[in-house]
Structure formats: structure tokens, C-alpha cells
Coordinates of C-alpha atoms (C1' of nucleotides) in Angstrom, one line a residue:
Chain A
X4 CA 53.1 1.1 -43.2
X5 CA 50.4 1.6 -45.9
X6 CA 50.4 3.7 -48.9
X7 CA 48.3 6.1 -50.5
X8 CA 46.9 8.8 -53.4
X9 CA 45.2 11.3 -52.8
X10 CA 44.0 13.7 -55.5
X11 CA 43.3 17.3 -55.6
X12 CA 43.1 19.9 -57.9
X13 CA 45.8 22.2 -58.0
X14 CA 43.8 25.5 -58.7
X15 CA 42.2 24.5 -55.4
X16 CA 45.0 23.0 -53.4
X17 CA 48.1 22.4 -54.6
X18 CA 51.4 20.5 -53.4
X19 CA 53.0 24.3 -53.0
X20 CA 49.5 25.1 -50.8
X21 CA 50.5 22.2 -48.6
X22 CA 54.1 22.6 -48.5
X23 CA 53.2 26.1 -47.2
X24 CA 51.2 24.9 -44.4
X25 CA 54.6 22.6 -42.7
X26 CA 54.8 20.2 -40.6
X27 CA 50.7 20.5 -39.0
X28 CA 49.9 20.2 -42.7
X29 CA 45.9 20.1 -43.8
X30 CA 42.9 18.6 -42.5
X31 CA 41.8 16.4 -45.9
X32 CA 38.0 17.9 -45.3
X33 CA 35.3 17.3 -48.3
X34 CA 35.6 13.9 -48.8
X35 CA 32.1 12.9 -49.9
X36 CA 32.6 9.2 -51.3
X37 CA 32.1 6.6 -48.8
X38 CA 34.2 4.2 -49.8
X39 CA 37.4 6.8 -49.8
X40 CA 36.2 8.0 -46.3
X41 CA 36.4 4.1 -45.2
X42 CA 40.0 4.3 -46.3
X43 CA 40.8 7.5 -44.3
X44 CA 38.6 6.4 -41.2
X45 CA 39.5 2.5 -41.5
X46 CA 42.6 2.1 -42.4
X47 CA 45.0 5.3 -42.5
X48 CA 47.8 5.4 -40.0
X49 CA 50.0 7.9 -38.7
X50 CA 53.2 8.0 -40.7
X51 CA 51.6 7.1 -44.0
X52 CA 53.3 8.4 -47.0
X53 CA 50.7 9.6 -49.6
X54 CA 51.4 10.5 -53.6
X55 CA 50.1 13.6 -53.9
X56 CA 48.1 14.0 -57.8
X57 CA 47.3 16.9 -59.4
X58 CA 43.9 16.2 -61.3
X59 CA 41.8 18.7 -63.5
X60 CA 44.5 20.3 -64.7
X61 CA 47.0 20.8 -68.0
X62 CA 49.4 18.8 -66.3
X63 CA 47.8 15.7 -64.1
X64 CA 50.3 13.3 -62.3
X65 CA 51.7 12.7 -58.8
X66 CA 53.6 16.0 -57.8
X67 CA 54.9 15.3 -54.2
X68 CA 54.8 12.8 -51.5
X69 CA 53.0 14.0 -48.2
X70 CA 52.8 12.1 -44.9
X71 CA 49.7 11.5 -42.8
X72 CA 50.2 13.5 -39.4
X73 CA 47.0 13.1 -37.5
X74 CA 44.3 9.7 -37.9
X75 CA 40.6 10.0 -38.5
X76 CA 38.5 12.2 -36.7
X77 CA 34.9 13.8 -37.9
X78 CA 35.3 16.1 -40.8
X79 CA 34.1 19.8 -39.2
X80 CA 32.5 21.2 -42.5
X81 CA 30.0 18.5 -42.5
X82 CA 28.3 20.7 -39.5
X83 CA 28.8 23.9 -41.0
X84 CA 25.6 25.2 -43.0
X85 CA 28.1 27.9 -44.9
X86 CA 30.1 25.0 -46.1
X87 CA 29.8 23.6 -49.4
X88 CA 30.5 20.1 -47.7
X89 CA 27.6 20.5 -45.4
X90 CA 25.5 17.4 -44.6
X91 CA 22.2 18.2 -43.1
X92 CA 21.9 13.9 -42.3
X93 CA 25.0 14.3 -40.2
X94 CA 25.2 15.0 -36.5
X95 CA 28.1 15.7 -33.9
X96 CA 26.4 12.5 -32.1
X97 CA 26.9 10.3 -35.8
X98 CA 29.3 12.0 -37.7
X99 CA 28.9 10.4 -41.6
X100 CA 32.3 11.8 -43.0
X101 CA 36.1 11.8 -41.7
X102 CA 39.4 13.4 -42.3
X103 CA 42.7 12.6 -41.5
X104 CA 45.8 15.5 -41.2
X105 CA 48.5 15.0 -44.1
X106 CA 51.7 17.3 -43.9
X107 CA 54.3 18.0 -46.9
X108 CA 57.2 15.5 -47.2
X109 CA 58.4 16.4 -50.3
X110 CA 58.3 17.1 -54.3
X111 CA 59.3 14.7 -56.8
X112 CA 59.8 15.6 -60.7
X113 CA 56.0 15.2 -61.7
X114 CA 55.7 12.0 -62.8
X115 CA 52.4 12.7 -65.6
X116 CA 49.5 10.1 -65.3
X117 CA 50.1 9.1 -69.1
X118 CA 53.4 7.4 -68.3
X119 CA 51.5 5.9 -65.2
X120 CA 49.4 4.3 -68.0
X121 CA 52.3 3.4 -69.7
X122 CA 54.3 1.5 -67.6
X123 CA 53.8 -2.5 -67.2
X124 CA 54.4 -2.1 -64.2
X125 CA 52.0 0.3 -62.9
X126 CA 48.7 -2.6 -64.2
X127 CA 46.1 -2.6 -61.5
X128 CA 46.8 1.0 -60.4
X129 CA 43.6 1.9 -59.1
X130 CA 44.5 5.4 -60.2
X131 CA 44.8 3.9 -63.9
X132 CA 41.8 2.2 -63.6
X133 CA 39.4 4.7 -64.5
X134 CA 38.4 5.1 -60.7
X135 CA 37.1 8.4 -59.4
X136 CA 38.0 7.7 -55.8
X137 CA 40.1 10.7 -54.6
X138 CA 41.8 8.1 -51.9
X139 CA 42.7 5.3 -52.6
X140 CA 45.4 2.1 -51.9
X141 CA 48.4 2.0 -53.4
X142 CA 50.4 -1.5 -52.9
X143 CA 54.1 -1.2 -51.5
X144 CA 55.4 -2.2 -55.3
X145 CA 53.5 0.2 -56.9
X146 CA 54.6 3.3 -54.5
X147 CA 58.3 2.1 -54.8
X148 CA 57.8 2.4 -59.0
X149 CA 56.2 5.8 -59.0
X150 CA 58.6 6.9 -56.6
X151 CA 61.5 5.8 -58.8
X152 CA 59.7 7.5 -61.9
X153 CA 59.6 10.9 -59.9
X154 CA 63.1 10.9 -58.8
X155 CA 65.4 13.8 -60.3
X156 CA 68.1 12.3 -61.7
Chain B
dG25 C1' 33.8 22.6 -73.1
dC26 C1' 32.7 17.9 -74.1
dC27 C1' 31.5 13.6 -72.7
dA28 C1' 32.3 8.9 -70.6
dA29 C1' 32.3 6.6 -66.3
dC30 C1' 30.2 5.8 -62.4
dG31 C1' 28.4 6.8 -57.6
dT32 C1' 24.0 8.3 -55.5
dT33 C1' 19.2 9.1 -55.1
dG34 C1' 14.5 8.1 -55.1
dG35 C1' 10.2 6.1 -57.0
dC36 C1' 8.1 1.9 -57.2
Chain C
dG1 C1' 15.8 -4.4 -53.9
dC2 C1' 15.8 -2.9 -58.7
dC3 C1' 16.9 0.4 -61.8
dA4 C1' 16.3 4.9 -64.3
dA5 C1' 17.5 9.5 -63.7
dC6 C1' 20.6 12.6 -62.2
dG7 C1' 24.9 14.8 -60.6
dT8 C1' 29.9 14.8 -60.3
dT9 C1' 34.5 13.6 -61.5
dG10 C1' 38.1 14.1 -64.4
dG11 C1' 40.8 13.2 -68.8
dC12 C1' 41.2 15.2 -73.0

DNA sequence: GCCAACGTTGGC
DNA sequence: GCCAACGTTGGC
């Protein structure tokens, strides 16, 4: 079992938008980082639990846990000329991006990214460490602490 | 809205 | 293959 963040902006998808959807949950489409896509497409396995942030927002932290449902498979908008994720150096043939399927698990008390920063025991968070991936690995430690921090007591 | 960080692009 | 210019992300 691996762990994961995933980031998303609220306005635009939020933890309630996904909660809404059940248990299909979302295809994670617009991913346009290689080195995230190599995490969703490499390494991402069904029954993956994934911290769900909200970023660009008043209040930006993990919200909710969310489970991946369905593995890699080519990312549709990357055909689509309409989308704004459109990739005119992409083919069906050679697909360049991926997406996986995550599905709601459930909401824990937001836990905000300043106490991320501020616990010890959070060091090496690739979340805290000024990275812009929107996936990313989070080790089994790490997971466990934030999980802990977002429990309602 | 500002701006720092940093990934990507493209000329050479 | 280097690196400057550019665009995007994302916290504040």
C-alpha cells in the first residue's frame, strides 16, 4: 500500500465535489507535470489512500482522505481540441499524459498546511518543501501523522 | 494581486 | 546540451 497528496483547488474541485460523485469517484484528468504523471502511471495502485489538499484558497490544508478506484489509463482531454488540457503532440497511438480514478473515503478536521510546517515531524514533506507537484509520495510515517492531526477529537 | 519558485521551451 | 526567457503554481 502506498500513499499519496494530491492537490486541487477547491473553487474548482473540492473534497464535497468528490464526495458527491461516490464510490466511481473522478478521473484525476489535467495533470500536465511529468514527473506527477510518472507517479500516477508508475506507481499508483488500486486501494491507495490519497490526502486530499485544498490549495489556492483562504484556507489550504489536507481536507479529506480519498482512495484510488481505477489505475492509470490515458488521460481523454489530452485528445479533445475544446479542452484546456489538450496536447496537439499526443496521439491515441502514444498517449503523453495519464489519470488514475480516486473515489471519496472520507473528511477529516482540515488539518491547515501551516501546522504541516510546523510539526517536526512532518520534515521532508514533499508538500512542505516548496514543491509544486500536484501528486506526490507521501511515506507511511508521514500519512499516519497527518492522519492523527485531522482526526476530530 | 504580488511575487518567489521552478518546470518547460526554444535558440544557439 | 546549455541557459535565458517565459509561463504557471500557489502561499500570502
Amino acid at each position: 500500500m502506498n500513499y499519496w497528496l494530491v492537490k486541487s483547488e477547491p473553487d474548482d474541485f473540492s473534497l464535497k465535489d468528490l464526495e458527491a460523485l461516490g464510490s466511481d469517484g473522478e478521473g484525476w484528468n489535467g495533470v500536465r507535470n511529468y514527473q506527477a504523471r510518472n507517479f500516477m502511471r508508475d506507481d499508483m495502485a488500486l486501494g491507495d489512500l490519497v490526502l486530499f489538499y485544498h490549495s489556492s484558497c483562504k484556507q489550504v490544508g489536507v481536507v479529506g482522505i480519498a482512495k484510488v478506484v481505477k489505475t492509470a489509463y490515458p488521460d481523454p482531454s489530452q485528445f479533445d481540441p475544446d479542452s484546456k488540457y489538450f496536447d496537439s503532440k499526443a496521439t491515441v497511438d502514444t498517449p503523453r499524459w495519464f489519470q488514475v480514478d480516486i473515489a471519496f473515503e472520507r473528511a477529516l478536521r482540515r488539518v491547515p498546511l501551516s501546522a504541516m510546517k510546523a510539526n517536526a515531524k512532518l520534515a521532508g514533506l514533499a508538500l512542505i518543501k516548496a514543491s509544486r507537484l500536484s501528486v506526490m509520495p507521501v511515506s507511511t510515517e508521514h500519512f499516519a501523522e497527518i492522519l492523527k492531526m485531522g482526526e476530530v477529537t
